[in-house]
mmCIF file of C-alpha atoms in Angstrom:
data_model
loop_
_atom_site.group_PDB
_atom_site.id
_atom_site.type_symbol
_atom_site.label_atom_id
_atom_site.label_comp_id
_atom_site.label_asym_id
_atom_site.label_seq_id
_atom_site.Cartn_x
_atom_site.Cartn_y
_atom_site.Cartn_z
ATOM 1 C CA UNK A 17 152.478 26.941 -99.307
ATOM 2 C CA UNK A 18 150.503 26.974 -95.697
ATOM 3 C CA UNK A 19 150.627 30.020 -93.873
ATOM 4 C CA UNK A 20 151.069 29.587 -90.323
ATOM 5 C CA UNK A 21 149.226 32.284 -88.059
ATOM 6 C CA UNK A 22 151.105 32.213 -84.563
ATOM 7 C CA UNK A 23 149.620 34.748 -82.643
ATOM 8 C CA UNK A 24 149.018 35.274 -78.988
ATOM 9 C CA UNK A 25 145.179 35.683 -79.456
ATOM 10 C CA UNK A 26 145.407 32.435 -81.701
ATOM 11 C CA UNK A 27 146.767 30.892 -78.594
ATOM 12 C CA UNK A 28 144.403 32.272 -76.271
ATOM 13 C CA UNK A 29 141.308 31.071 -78.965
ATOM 14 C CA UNK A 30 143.030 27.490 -79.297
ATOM 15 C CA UNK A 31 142.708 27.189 -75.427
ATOM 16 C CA UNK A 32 139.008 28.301 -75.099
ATOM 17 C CA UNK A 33 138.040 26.179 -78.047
ATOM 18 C CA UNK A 34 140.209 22.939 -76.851
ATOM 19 C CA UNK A 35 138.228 23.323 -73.671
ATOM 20 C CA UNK A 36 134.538 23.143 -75.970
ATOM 21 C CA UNK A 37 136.040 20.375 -77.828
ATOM 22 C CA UNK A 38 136.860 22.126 -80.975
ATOM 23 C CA UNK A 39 140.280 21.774 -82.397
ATOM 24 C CA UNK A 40 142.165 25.111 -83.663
ATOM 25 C CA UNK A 41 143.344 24.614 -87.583
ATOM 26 C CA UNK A 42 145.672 28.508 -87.552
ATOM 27 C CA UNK A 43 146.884 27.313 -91.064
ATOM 28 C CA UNK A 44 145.619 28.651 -94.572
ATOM 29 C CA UNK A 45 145.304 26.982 -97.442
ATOM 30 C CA UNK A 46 147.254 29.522 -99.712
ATOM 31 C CA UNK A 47 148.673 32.826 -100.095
ATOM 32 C CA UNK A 48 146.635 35.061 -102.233
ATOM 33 C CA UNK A 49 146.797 38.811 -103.848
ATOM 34 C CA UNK A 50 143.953 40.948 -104.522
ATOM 35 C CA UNK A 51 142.216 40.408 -107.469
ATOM 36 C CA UNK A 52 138.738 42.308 -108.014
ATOM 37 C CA UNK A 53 138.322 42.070 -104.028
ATOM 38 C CA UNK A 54 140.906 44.843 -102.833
ATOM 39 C CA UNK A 55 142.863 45.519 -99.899
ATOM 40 C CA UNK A 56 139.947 46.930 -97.620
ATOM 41 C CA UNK A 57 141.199 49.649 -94.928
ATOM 42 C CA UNK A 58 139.211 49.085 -92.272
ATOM 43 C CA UNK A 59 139.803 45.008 -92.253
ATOM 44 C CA UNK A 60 143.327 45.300 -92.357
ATOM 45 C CA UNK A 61 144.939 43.378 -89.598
ATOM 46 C CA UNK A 62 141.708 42.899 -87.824
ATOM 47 C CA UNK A 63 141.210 38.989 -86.839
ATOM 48 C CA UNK A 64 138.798 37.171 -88.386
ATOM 49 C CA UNK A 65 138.032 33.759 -87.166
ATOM 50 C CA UNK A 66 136.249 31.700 -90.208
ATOM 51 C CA UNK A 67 134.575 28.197 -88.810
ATOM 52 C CA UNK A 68 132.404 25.213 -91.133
ATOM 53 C CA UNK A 69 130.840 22.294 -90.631
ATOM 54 C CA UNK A 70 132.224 19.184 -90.897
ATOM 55 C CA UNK A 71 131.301 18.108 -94.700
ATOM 56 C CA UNK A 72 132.694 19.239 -98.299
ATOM 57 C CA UNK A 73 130.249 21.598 -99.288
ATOM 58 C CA UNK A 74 130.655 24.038 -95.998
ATOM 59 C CA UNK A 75 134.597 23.488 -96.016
ATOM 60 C CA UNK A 76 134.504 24.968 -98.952
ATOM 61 C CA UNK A 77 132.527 27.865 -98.824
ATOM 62 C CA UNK A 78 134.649 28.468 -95.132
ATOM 63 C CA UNK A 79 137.753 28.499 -97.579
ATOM 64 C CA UNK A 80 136.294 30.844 -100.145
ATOM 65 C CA UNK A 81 135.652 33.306 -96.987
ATOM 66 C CA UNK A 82 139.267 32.898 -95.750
ATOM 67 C CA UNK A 83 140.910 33.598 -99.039
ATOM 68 C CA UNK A 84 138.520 36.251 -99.474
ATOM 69 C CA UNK A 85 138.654 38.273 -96.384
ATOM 70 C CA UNK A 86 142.668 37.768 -96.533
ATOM 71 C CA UNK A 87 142.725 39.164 -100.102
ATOM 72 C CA UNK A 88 140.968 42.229 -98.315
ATOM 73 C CA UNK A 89 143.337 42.461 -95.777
ATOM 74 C CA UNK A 90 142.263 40.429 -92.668
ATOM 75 C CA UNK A 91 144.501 38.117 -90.297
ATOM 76 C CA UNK A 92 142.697 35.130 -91.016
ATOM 77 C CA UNK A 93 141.969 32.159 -88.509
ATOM 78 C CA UNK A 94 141.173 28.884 -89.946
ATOM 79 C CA UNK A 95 138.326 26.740 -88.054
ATOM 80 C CA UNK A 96 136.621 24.810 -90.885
ATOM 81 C CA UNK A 97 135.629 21.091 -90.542
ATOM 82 C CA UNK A 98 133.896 21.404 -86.946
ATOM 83 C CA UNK A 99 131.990 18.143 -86.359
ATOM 84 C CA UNK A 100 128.142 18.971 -86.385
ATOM 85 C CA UNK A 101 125.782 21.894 -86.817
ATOM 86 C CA UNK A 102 124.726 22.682 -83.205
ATOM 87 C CA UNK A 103 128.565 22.642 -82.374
ATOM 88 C CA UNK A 104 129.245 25.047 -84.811
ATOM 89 C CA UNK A 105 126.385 27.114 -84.076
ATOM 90 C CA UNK A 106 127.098 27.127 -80.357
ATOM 91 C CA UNK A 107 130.942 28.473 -81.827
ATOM 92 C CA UNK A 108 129.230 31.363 -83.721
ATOM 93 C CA UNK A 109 127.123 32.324 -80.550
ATOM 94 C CA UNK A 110 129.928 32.163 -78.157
ATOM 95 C CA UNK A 111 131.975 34.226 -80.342
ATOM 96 C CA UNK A 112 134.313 31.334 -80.797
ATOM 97 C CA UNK A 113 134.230 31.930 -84.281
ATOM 98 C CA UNK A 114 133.696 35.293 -86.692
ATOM 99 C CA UNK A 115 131.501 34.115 -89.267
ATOM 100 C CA UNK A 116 130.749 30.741 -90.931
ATOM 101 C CA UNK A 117 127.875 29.872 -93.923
ATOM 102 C CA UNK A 118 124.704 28.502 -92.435
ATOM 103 C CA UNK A 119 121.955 27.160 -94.754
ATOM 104 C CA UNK A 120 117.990 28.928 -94.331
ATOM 105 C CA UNK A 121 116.300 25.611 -94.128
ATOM 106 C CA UNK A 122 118.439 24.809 -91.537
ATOM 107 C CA UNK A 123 118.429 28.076 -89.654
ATOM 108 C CA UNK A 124 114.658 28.236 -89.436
ATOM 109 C CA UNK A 125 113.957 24.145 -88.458
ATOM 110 C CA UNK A 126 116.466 23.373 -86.316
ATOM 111 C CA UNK A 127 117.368 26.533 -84.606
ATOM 112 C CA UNK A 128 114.451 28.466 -84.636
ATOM 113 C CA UNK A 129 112.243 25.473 -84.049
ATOM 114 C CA UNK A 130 109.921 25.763 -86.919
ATOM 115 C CA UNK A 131 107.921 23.129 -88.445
ATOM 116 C CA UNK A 132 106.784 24.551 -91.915
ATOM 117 C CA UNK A 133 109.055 25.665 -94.408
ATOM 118 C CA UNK A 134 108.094 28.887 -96.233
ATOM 119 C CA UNK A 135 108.691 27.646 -99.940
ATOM 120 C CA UNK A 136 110.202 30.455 -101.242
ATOM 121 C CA UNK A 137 113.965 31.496 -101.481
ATOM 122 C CA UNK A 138 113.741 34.828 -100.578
ATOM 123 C CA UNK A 139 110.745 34.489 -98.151
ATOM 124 C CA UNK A 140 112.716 32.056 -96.020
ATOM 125 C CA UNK A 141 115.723 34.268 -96.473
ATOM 126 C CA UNK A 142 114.088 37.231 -95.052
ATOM 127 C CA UNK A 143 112.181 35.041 -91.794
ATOM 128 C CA UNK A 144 114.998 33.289 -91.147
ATOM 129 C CA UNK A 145 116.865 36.519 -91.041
ATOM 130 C CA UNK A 146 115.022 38.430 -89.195
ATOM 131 C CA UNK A 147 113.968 35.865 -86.402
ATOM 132 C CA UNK A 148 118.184 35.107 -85.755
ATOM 133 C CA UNK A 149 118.669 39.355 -85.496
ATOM 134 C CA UNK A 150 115.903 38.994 -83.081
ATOM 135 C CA UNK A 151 116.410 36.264 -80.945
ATOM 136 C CA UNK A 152 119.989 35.489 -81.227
ATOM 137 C CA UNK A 153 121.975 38.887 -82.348
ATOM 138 C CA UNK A 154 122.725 36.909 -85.148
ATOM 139 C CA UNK A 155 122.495 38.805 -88.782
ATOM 140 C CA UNK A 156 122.430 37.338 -92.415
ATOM 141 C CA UNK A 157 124.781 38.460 -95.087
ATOM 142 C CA UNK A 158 122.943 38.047 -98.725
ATOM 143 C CA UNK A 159 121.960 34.482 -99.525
ATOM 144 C CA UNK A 160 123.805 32.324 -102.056
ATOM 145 C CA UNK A 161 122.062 30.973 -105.300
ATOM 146 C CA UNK A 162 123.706 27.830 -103.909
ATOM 147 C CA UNK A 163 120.103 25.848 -102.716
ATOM 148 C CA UNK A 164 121.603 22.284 -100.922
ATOM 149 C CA UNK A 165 117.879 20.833 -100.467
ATOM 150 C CA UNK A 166 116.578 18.059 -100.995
ATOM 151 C CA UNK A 167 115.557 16.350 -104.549
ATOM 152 C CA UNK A 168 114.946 13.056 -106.564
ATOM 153 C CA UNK A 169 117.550 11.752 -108.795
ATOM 154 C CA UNK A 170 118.289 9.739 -111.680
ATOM 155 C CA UNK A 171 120.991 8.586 -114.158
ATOM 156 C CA UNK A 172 121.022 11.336 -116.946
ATOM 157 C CA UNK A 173 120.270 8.580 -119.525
ATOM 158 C CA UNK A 174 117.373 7.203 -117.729
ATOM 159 C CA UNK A 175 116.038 11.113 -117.444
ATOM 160 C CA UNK A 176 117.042 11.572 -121.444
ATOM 161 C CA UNK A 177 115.309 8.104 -122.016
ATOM 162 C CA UNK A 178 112.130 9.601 -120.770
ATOM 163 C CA UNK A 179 112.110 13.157 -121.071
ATOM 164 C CA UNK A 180 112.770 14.010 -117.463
ATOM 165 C CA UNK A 181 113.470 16.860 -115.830
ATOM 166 C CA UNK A 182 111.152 17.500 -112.861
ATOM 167 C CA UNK A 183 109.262 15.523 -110.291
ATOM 168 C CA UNK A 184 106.161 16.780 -112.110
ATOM 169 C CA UNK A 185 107.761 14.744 -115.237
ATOM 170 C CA UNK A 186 108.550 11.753 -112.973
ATOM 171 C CA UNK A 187 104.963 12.063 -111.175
ATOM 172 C CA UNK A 188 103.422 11.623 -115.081
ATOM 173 C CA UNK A 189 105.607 9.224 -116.108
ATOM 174 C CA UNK A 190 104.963 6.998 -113.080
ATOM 175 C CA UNK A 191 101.438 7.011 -113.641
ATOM 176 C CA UNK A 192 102.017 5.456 -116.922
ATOM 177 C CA UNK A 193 104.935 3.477 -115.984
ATOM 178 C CA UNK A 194 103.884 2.096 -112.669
ATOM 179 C CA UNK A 195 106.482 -0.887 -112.998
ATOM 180 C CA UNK A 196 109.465 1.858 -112.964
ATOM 181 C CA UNK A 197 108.817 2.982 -109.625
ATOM 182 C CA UNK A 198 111.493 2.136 -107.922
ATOM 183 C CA UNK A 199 113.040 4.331 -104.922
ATOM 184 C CA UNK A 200 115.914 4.350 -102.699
ATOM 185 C CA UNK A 201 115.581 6.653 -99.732
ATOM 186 C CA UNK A 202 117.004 6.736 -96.456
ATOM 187 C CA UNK A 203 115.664 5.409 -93.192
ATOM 188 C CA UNK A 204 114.498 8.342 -91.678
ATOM 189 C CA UNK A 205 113.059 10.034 -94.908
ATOM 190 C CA UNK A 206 111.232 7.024 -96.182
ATOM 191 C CA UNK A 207 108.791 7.533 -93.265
ATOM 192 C CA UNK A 208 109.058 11.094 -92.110
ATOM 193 C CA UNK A 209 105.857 13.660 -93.250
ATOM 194 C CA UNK A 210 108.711 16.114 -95.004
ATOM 195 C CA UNK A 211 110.045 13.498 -96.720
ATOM 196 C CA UNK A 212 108.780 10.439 -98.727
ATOM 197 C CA UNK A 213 105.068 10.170 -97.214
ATOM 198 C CA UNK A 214 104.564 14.207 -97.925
ATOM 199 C CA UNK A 215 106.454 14.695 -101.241
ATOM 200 C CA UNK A 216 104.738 11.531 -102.591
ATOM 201 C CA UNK A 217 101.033 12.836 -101.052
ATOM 202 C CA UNK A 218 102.052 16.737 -102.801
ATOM 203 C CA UNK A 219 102.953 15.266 -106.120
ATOM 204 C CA UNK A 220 100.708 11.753 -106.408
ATOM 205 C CA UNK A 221 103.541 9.856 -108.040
ATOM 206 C CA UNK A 222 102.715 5.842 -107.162
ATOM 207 C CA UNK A 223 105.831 4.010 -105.646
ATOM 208 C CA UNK A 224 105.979 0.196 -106.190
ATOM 209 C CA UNK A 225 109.499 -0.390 -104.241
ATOM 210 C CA UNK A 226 110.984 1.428 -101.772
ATOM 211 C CA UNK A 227 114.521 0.633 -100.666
ATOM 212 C CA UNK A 228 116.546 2.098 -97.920
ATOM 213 C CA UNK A 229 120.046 2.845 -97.692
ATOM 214 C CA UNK A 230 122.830 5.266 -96.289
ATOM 215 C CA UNK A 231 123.260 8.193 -97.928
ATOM 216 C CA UNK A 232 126.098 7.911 -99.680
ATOM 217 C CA UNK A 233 125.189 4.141 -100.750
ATOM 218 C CA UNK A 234 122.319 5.568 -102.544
ATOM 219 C CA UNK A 235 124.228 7.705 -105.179
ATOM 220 C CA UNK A 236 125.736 4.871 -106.543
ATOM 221 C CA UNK A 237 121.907 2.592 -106.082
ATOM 222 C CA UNK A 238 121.034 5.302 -108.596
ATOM 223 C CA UNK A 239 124.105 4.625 -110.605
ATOM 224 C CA UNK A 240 123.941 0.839 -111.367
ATOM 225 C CA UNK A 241 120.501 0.354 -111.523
ATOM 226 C CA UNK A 242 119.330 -0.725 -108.201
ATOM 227 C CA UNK A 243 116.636 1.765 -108.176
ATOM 228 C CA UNK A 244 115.366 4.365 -111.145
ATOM 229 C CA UNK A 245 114.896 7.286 -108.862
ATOM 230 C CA UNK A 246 116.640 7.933 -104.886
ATOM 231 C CA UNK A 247 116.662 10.901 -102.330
ATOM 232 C CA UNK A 248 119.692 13.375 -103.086
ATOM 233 C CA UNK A 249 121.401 16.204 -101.746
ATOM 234 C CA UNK A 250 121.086 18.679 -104.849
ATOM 235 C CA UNK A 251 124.784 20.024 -104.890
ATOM 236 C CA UNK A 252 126.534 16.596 -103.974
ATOM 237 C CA UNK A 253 129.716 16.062 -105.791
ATOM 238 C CA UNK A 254 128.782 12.608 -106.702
ATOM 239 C CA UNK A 255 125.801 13.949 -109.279
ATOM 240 C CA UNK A 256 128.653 15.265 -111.765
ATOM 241 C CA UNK A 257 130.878 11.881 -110.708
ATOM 242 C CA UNK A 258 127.808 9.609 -111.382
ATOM 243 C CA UNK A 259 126.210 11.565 -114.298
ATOM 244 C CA UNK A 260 123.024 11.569 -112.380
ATOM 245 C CA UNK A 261 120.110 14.411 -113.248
ATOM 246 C CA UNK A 262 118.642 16.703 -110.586
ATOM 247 C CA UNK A 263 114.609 16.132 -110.891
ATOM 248 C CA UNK A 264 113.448 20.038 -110.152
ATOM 249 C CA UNK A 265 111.348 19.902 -107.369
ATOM 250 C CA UNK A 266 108.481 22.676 -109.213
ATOM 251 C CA UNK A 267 105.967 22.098 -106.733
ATOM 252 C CA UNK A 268 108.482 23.292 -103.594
ATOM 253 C CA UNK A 269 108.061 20.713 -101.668
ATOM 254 C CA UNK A 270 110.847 20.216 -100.200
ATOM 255 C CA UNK A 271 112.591 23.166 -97.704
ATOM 256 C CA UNK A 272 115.099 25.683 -98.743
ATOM 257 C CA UNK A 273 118.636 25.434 -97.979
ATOM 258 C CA UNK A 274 119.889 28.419 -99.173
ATOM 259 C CA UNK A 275 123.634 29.294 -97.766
ATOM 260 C CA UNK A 276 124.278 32.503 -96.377
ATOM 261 C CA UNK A 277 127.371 33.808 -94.202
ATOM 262 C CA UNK A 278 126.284 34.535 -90.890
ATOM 263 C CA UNK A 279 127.797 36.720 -88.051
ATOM 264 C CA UNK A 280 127.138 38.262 -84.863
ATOM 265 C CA UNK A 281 125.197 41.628 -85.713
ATOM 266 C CA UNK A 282 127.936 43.743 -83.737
ATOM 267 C CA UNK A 283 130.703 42.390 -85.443
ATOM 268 C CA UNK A 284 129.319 43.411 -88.869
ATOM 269 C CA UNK A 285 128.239 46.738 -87.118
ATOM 270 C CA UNK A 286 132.098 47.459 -86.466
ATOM 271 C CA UNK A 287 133.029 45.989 -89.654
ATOM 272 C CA UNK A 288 130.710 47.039 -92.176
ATOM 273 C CA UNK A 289 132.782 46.406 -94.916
ATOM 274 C CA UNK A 290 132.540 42.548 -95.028
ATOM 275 C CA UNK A 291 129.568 42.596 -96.581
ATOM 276 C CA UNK A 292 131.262 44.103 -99.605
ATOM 277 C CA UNK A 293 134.048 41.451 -99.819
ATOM 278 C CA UNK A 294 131.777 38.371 -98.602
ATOM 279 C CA UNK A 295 128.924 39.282 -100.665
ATOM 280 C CA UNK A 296 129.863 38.769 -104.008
ATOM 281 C CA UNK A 297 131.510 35.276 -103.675
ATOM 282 C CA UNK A 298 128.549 34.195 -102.621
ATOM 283 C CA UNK A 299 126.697 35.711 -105.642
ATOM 284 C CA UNK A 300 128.827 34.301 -108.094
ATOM 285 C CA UNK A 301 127.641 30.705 -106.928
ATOM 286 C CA UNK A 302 125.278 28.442 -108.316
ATOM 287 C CA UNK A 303 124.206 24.808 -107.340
ATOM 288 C CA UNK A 304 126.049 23.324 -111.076
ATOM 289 C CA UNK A 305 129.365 25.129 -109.823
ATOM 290 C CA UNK A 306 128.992 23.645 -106.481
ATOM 291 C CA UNK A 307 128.532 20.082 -107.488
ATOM 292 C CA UNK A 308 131.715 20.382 -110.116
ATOM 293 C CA UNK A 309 133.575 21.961 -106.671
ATOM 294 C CA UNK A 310 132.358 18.903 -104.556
ATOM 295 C CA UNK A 311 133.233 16.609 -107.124
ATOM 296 C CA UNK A 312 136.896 17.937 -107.939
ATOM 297 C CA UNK A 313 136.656 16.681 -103.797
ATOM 298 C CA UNK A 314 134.972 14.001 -103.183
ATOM 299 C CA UNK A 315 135.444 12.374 -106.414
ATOM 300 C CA UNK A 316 138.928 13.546 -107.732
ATOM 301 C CA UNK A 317 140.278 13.283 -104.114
ATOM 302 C CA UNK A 318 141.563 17.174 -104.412
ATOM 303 C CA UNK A 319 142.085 19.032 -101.259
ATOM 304 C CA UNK A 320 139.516 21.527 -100.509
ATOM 305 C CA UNK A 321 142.074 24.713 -100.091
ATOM 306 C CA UNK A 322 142.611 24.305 -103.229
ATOM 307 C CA UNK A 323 139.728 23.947 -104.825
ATOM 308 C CA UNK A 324 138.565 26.716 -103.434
ATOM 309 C CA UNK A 325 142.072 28.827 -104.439
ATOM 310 C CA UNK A 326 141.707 27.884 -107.803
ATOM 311 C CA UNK A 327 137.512 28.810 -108.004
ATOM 312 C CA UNK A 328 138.844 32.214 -106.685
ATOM 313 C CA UNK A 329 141.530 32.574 -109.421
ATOM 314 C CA UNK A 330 139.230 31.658 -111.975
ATOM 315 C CA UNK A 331 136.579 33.945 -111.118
ATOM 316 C CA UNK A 332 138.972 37.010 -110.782
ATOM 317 C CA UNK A 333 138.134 37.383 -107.188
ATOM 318 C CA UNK A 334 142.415 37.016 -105.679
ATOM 319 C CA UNK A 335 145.448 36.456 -107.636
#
């Protein structure tokens, strides 16, 4: 059953956000019990306002915040699915929303202007972090396992085939196999330097035909045989759908996109205790888990409420 949250301050947050062109979504997914995340004393009651982007991955990890936050107690407003990053950045900085996931990678190029990546994890974490507390009064909650970067794929039988399972693999088998280099990429990454020019100038691999395509079109390019390798998303649903292989990327080429909750620095101040419920959801995530929860979406055609309700159950967190 939805849950309905009519509340004057919902009210007064559906006007404001009408006004920026975000639509108000009150309703939960579920009603859930505590489960290893317990009723929390200082969240109880207090409103929390939960936003995402606009695409399956974020939706989700805005409904495993809801579910967890009301397990703990909160009065939970729903504002997942809001169409494009900047818009639901602008939401977070305007206080329009409480807290949604943002991704490093993302964080550091696009926000904070950056043009190198720092390769790893926990160094872009911690630059990221501290640059948004800086400039922004934005703070970082512990950063996910869950990595949504960039990577080459292939069908698992083609990678089993040849023994692949990184780009260093691919690079070597390439060389010998010049004939099999066949790509599909999109537009914009076949020609941009942190895409197919620099990954293919880091790792040497030759490339014999390169095809473009929409994202989505190139999952299933991979699929049937169009091309041997293509440009992926490395938590995409359609890698479990498709039975495609994630090539590891073991020369870090390509930026990290670790996911993180992120808040105003003041509002975790006052509620300190979110960290403690958020925290652990987020720890308990890895990118395999996140491609079988895209897919049960995107593939199976399940809602993402309850997807994320079920994950939840199944990892002990509500009941």
């Amino acid at each position: 059953m939805r849950r309905l949250l009519a509340t004057f301050g919902a009210v007064v947050l559906a006007s404001s956000l009408t006004a920026c062109g975000l639509d108000l979504n009150a309703a939960l997914p579920y009603e859930v019990k505590p489960g290893s995340i317990r009723p929390e004393p200082s969240l109880s009651g207090v409103h929390v306002t939960v936003g995402s982007k606009d695409f399956t991955e974020n939706i989700i990890l805005g409904y495993l915040a809801e579910l967890a936050l009301s397990a703990a107690g909160a009065k939970v407003t729903d504002l997942t699915n809001i169409s494009g990053s900047n818009s639901e950045r602008q939401a977070l900085l305007n206080e329009q929303v409480s807290l949604y996931w943002e991704y490093t990678g993302t964080a550091w190029i696009s926000y904070q202007g950056n043009d190198q990546p720092i390769p790893d994890e926990a160094g872009q974490y911690d630059a990221v972090k501290a640059a948004d507390e800086r400039q922004n009064g934005v703070t970082w909650l512990r950063y996910s396992p869950v990595n949504d970067t960039y990577a080459f794929g292939t069908t698992e039988a083609y990678a089993q085939a040849h023994n692949l399972r990184s780009t260093s693999d691919m690079t070597s088998f390439l060389r010998e196999h010049p004939d099999q280099a066949v790509f599909c990429v999109e537009t914009e990454f076949a020609s941009r330097q942190d895409g197919m020019p620099g990954v293919q100038a880091t790792y040497g691999f030759p490339t014999t035909t390169v095809k473009t395509f929409g994202t989505g079109t190139i999952y299933s390019a991979i699929a049937n045989g169009t091309c041997n390798f293509g440009e992926i998303f490395t938590t995409d649903g359609r890698i479990a759908g498709l039975n495609l292989r994630v090539l590891t990327d073991d020369k870090k080429f390509f930026p990290q996109y670790n996911a993180a909750v992120t808040l105003k620095k003041s509002f975790l101040e006052r509620y300190p205790a979110l960290r403690e419920v958020l925290e652990p959801v987020g720890d308990a995530l890895d990118n395999q888990q996140m491609i079988e929860l895209c897919k049960q979406v995107d593939v199976d055609g399940r809602d993402p409420g309850e997807v994320a309700r079920d994950w939840m159950v199944a990892k002990g967190f509500v009941s």
